[in-house]
Short mmCIF file of C-alpha atoms and ligand atoms in Angstrom, two decimals:
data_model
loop_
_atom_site.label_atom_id
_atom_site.label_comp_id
_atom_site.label_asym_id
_atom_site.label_seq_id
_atom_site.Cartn_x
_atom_site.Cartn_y
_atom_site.Cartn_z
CA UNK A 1 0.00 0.00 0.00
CA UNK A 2 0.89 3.64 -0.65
CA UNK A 3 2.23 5.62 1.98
CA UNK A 4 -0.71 7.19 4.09
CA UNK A 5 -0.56 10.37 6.43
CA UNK A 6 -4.47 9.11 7.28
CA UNK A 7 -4.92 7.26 10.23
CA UNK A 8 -7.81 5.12 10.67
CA UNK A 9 -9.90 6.18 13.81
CA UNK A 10 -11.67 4.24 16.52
CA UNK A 11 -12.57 5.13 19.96
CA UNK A 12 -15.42 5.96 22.81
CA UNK A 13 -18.10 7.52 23.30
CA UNK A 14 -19.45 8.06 26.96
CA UNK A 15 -20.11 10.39 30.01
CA UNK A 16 -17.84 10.00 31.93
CA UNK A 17 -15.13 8.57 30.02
CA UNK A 18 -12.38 10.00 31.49
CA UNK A 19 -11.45 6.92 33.88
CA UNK A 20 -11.79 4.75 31.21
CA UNK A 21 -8.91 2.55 30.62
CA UNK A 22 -9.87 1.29 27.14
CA UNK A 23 -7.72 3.21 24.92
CA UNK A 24 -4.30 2.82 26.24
CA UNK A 25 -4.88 -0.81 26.03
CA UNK A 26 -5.66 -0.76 22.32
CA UNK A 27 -3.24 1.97 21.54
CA UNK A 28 -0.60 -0.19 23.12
CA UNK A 29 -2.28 -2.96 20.87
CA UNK A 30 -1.80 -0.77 17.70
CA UNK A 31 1.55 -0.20 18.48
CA UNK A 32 2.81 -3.69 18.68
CA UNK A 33 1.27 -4.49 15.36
CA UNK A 34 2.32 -1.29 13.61
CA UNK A 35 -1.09 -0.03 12.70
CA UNK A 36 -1.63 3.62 12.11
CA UNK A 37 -4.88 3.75 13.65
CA UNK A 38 -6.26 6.16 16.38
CA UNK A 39 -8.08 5.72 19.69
CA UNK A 40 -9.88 8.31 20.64
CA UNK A 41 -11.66 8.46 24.04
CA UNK A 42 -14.47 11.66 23.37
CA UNK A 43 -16.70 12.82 26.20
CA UNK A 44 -20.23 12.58 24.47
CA UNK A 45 -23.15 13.94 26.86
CA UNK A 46 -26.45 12.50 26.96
CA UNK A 47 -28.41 14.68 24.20
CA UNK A 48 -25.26 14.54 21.90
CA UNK A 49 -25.09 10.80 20.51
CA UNK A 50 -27.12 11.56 17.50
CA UNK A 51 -24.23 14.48 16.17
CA UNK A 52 -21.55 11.96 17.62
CA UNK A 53 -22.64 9.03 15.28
CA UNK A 54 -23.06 11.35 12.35
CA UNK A 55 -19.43 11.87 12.71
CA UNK A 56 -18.46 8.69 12.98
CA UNK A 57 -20.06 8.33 9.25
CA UNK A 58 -18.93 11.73 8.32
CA UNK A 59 -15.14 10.78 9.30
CA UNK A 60 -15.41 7.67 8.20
CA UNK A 61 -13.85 6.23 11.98
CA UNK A 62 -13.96 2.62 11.16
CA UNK A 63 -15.93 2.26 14.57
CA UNK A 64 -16.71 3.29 18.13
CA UNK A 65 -17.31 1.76 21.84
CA UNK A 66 -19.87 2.80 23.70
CA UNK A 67 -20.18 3.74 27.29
CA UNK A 68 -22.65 5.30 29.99
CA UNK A 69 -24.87 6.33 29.45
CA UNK A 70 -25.34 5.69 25.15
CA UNK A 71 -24.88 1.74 24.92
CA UNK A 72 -29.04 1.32 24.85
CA UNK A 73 -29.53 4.61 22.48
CA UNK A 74 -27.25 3.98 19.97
CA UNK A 75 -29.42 1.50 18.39
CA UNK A 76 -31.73 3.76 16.39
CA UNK A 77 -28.39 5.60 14.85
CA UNK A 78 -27.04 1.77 13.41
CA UNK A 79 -28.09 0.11 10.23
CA UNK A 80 -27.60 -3.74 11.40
CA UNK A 81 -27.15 -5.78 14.88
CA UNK A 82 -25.77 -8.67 15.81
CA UNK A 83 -28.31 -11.06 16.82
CA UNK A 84 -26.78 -11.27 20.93
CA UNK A 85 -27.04 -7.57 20.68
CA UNK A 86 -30.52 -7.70 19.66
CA UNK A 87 -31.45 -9.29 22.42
CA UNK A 88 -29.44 -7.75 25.05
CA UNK A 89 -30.78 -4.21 24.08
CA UNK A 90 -27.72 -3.23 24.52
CA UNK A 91 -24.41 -2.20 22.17
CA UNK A 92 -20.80 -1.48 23.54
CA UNK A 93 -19.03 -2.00 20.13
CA UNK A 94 -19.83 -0.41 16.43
CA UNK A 95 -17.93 -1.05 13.08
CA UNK A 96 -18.64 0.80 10.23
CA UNK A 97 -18.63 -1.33 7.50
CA UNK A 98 -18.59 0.87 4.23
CA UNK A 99 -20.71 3.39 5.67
CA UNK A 100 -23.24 0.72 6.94
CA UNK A 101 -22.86 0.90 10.89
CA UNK A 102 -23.36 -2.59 12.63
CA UNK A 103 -23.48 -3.22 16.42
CA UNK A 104 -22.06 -5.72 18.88
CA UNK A 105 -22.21 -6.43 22.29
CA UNK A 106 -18.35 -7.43 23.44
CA UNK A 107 -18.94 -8.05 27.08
CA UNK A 108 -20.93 -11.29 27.09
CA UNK A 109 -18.82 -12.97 25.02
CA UNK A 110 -15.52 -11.36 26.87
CA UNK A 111 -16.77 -12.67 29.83
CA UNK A 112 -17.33 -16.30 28.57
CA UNK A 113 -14.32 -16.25 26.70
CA UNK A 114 -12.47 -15.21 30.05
CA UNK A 115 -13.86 -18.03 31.88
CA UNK A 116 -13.15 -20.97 29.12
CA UNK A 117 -9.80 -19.79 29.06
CA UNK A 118 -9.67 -20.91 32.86
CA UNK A 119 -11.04 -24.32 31.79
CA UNK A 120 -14.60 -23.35 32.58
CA UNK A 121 -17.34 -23.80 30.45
CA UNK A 122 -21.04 -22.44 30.46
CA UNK A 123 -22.74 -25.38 28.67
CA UNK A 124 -25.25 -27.39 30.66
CA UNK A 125 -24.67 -25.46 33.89
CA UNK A 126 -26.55 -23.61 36.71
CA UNK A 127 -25.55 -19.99 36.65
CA UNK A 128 -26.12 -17.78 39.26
CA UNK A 129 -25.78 -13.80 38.41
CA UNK A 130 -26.08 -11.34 40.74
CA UNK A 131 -26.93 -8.09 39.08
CA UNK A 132 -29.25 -7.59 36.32
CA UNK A 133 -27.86 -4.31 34.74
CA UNK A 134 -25.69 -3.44 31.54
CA UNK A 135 -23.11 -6.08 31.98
CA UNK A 136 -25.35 -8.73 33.62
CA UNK A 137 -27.42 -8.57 30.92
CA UNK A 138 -24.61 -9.04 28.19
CA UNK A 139 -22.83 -11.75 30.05
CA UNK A 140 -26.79 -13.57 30.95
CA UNK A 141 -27.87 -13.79 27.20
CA UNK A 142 -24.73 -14.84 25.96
CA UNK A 143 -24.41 -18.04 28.36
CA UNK A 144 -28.33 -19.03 28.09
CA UNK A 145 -26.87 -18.67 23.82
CA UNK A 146 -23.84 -20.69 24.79
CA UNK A 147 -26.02 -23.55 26.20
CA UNK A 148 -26.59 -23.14 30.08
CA UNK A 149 -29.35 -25.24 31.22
CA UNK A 150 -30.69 -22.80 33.99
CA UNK A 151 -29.96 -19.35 35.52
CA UNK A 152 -30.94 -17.45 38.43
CA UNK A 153 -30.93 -13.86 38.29
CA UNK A 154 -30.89 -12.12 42.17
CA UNK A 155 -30.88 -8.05 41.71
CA UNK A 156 -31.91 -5.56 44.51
CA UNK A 157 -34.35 -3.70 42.07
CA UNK A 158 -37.18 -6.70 41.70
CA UNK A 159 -38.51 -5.28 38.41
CA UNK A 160 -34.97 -5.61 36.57
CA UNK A 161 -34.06 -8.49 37.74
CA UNK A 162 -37.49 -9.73 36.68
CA UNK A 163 -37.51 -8.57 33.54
CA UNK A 164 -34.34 -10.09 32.89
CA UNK A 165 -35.56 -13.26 33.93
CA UNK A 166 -38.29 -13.18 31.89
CA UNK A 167 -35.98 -11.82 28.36
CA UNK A 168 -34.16 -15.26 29.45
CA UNK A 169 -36.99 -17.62 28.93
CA UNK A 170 -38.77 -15.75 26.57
CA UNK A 171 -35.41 -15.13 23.69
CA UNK A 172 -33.10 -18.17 24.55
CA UNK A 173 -33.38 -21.59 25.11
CA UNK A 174 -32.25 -21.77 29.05
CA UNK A 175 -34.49 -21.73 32.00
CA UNK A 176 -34.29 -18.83 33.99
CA UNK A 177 -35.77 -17.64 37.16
CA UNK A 178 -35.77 -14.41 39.56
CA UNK A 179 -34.73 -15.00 43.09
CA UNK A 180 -34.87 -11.49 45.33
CA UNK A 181 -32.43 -9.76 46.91
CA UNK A 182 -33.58 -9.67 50.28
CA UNK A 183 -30.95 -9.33 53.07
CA UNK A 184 -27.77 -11.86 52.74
CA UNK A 185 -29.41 -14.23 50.14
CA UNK A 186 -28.65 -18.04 49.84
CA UNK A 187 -26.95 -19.20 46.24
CA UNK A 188 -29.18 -22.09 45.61
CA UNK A 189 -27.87 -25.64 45.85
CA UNK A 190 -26.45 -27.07 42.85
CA UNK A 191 -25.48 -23.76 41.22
CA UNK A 192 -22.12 -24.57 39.30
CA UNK A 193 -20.95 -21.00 38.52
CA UNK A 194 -21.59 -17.83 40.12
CA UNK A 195 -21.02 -14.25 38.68
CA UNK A 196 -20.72 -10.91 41.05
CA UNK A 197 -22.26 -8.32 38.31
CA UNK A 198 -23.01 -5.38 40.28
CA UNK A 199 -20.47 -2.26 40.63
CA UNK A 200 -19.80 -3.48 43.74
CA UNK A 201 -15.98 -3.45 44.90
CA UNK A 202 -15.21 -1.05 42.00
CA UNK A 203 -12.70 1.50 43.03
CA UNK A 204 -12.46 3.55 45.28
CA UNK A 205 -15.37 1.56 47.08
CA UNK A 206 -12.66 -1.75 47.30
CA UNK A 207 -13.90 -2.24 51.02
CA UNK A 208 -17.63 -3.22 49.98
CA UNK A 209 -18.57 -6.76 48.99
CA UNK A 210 -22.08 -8.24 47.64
CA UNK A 211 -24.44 -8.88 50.69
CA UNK A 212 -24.40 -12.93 50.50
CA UNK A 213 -24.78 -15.59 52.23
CA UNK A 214 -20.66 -16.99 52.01
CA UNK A 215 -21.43 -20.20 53.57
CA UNK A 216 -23.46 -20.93 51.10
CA UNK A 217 -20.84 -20.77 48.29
CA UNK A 218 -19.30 -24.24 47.88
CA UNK A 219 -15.75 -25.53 47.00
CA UNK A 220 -17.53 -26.98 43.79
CA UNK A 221 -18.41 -23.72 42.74
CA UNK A 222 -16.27 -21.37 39.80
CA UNK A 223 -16.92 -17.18 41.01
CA UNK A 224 -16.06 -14.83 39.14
CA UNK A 225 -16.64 -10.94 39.02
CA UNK A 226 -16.92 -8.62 36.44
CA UNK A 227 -15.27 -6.18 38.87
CA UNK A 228 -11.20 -4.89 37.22
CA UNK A 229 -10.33 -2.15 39.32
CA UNK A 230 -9.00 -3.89 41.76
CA UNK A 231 -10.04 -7.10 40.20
CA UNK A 232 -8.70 -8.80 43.77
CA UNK A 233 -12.26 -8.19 45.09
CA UNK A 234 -13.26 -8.77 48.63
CA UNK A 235 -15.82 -11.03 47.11
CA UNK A 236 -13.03 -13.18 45.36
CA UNK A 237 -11.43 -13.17 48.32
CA UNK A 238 -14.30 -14.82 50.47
CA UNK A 239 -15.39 -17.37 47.23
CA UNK A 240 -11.61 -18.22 47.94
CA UNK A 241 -11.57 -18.59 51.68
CA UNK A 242 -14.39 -21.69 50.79
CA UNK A 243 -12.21 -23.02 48.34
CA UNK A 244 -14.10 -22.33 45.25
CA UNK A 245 -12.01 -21.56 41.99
CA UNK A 246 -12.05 -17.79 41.29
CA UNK A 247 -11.92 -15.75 37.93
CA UNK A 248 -11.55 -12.38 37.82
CA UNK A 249 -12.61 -9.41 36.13
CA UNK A 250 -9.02 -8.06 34.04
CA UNK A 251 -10.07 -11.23 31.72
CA UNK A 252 -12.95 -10.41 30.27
CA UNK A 253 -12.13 -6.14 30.07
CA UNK A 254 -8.99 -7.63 27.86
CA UNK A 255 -10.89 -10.09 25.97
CA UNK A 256 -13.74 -7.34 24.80
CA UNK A 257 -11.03 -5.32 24.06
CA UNK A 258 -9.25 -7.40 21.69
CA UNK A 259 -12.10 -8.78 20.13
CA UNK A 260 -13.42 -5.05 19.55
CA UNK A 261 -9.23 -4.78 18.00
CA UNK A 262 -10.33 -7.60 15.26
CA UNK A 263 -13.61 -6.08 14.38
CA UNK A 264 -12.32 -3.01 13.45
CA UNK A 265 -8.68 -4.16 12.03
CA UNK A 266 -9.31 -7.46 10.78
CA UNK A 267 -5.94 -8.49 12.87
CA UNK A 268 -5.39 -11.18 15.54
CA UNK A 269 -4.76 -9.03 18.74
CA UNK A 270 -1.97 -9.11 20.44
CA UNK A 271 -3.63 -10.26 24.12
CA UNK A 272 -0.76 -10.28 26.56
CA UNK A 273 0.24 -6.74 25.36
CA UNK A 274 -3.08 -5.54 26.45
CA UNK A 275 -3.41 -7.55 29.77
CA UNK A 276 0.30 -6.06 30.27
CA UNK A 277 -0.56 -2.49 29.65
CA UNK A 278 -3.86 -2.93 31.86
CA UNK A 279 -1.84 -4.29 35.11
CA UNK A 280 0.54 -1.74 34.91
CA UNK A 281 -2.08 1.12 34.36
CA UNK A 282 -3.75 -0.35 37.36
CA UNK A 283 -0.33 -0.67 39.25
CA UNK A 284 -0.90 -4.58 39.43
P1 NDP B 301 -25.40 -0.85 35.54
O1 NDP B 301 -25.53 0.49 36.14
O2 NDP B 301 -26.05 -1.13 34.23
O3 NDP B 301 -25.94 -1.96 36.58
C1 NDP B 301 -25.55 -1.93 37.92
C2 NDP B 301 -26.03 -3.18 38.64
O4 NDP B 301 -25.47 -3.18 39.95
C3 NDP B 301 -27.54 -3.25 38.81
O5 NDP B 301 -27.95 -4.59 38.76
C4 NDP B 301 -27.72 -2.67 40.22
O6 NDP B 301 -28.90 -3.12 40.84
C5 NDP B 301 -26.53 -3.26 40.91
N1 NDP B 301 -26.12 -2.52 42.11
C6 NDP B 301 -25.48 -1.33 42.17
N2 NDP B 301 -25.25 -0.99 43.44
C7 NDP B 301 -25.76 -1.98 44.21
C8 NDP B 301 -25.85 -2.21 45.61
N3 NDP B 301 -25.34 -1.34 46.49
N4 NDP B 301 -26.43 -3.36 46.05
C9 NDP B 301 -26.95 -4.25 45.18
N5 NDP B 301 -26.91 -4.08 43.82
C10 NDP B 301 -26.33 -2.96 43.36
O7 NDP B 301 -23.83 -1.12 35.47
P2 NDP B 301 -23.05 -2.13 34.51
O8 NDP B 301 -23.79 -3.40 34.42
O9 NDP B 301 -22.68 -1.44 33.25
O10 NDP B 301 -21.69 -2.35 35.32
C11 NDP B 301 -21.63 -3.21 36.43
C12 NDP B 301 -20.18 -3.51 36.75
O11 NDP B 301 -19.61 -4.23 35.67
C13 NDP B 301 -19.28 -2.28 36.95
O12 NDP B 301 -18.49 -2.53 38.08
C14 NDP B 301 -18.43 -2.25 35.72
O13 NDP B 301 -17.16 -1.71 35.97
C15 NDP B 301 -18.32 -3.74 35.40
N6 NDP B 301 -17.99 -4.04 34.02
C16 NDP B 301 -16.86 -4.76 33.79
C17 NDP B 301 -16.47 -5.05 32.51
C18 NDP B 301 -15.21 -5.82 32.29
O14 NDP B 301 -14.77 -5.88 31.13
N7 NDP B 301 -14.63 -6.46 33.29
C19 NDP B 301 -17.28 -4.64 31.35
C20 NDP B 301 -18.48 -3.92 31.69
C21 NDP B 301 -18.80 -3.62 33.00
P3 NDP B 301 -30.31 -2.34 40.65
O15 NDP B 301 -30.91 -2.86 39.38
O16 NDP B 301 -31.09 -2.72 41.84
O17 NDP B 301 -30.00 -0.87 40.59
#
């Protein structure tokens, strides 16, 4: 190819973005492959996504991630979904394919992909999520797709985590049920894998942990939470104390992130670059 003084531009939209740790990992990603491409974290306020898409068409950026609070409105600015993303509601990924945008949800399958790499897999299993918000919603519809046999959804607010529930059994073929949050809940018997979605534990709040019943996680069990920032959560910690096996949340922010990389670049990403960047932005 000629020489080109054009880079190609990606980046994020939200509000706030400007913790957001996203773009040094796939700039560092860019680097080691030698791409000339641009991430660009924007603030975007709530009111400006329409103007904000138009110029991802009208600068041709070959795509976009999506933050608070635009991952649900974006979908009437995109010409095509992927068919997770149409039922999660939800998009945290766009590539602009020839000027037709099309929309992903990254998180889910990050997630999954985070946990298989630990020798865990979804398929046939009792999940247990607590949380039934942005990412709890991504990482729900994409194991009930991957072949769980049952989950159980336990939120504070009873009408999300209901409705949740009910998006489960209605748009996948898993069971699903809503169990409510009421004081320090039991994880049902049986449950193979259990997933801390909430914001709880995310920095600076690192002393707060999920109000659960602990004794009731077994050794048998595989917890995980979404939590990266400090991904030791307190949470971990007590899954650990009962001997169940423990995955945490730098997986899947790295595994989103590269799969968003491929999307827009067509490349294999470079994985440990990113996870390497992350822990030492994070001081780990
Ligand atoms: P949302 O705001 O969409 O959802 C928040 C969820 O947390 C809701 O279910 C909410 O319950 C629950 N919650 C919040 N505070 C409490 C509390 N004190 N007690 C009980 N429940 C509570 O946020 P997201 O789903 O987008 O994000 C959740 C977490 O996931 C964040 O920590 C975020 O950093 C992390 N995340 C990690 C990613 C990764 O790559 N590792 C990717 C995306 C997100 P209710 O419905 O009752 O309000």
């Amino acid at each position: 190819m000629e020489k080109s003084y054009r880079a190609e531009l990606v980046g994020v939209f939200g509000c706030p973005v400007e913790e957001n740790p996203t773009g040094v990992m796939e700039e560092a990603a860019f680097a080691k492959l030698g791409l000339n491409y641009r991430y660009l974290t924007i603030r975007v306020e709530k009111g400006n996504l329409k103007p904000a898409m138009e110029a991802v068409r009208a600068f041709q950026m070959r795509g976009v991630n999506l933050t608070i609070p635009h991952k649900v409105e974006v979908l009437q600015y995109l010409d095509e979904l992927s068919p997770a993303a149409k039922i999660i509601g939800a998009v945290n990924t766009v590539v602009n394919r020839d000027g037709k945008l099309w929309g992903e949800n990254t998180d889910g399958k990050g997630f999954l992909l985070s946990l298989e790499q630990e020798g865990v897999q979804v398929g046939g299993k009792h999940v247990v999520i607590l949380g039934a918000g942005g990412a709890a919603r991504a990482i729900a519809v994409e194991a009930a797709l991957a072949g769980a046999e049952k989950l159980t959804i336990i939120n504070r607010s009873r009408e999300r985590g209901e409705e949740l529930a009910a998006l489960l059994q209605r748009e996948t073929p898993a069971q699903a049920e809503y169990l409510a949050w009421e004081g320090a809940v039991k994880i049902p018997e049986g449950a193979d894998i259990l997933i801390q979605a909430t914001c709880i534990g995310l920095f600076p709040h690192v002393q707060d942990k999920p109000e659960i019943d602990y004794d009731t996680v077994a050794s048998s069990m595989v917890v995980s939470d979404v939590v990266f920032n400090d991904p030791h959560t307190l949470f971990l910690q007590e899954a650990q104390k009962r001997g169940a096996k423990t995955v945490n949340g730098l997986g899947m922010l790295v595994n989103q992130g590269a799969r968003n990389f491929t999307l827009w670049t067509g490349e294999e990403a470079p994985a440990d670059v990113m996870t390497e960047t992350l822990k030492k932005e994070f001081g780990l």
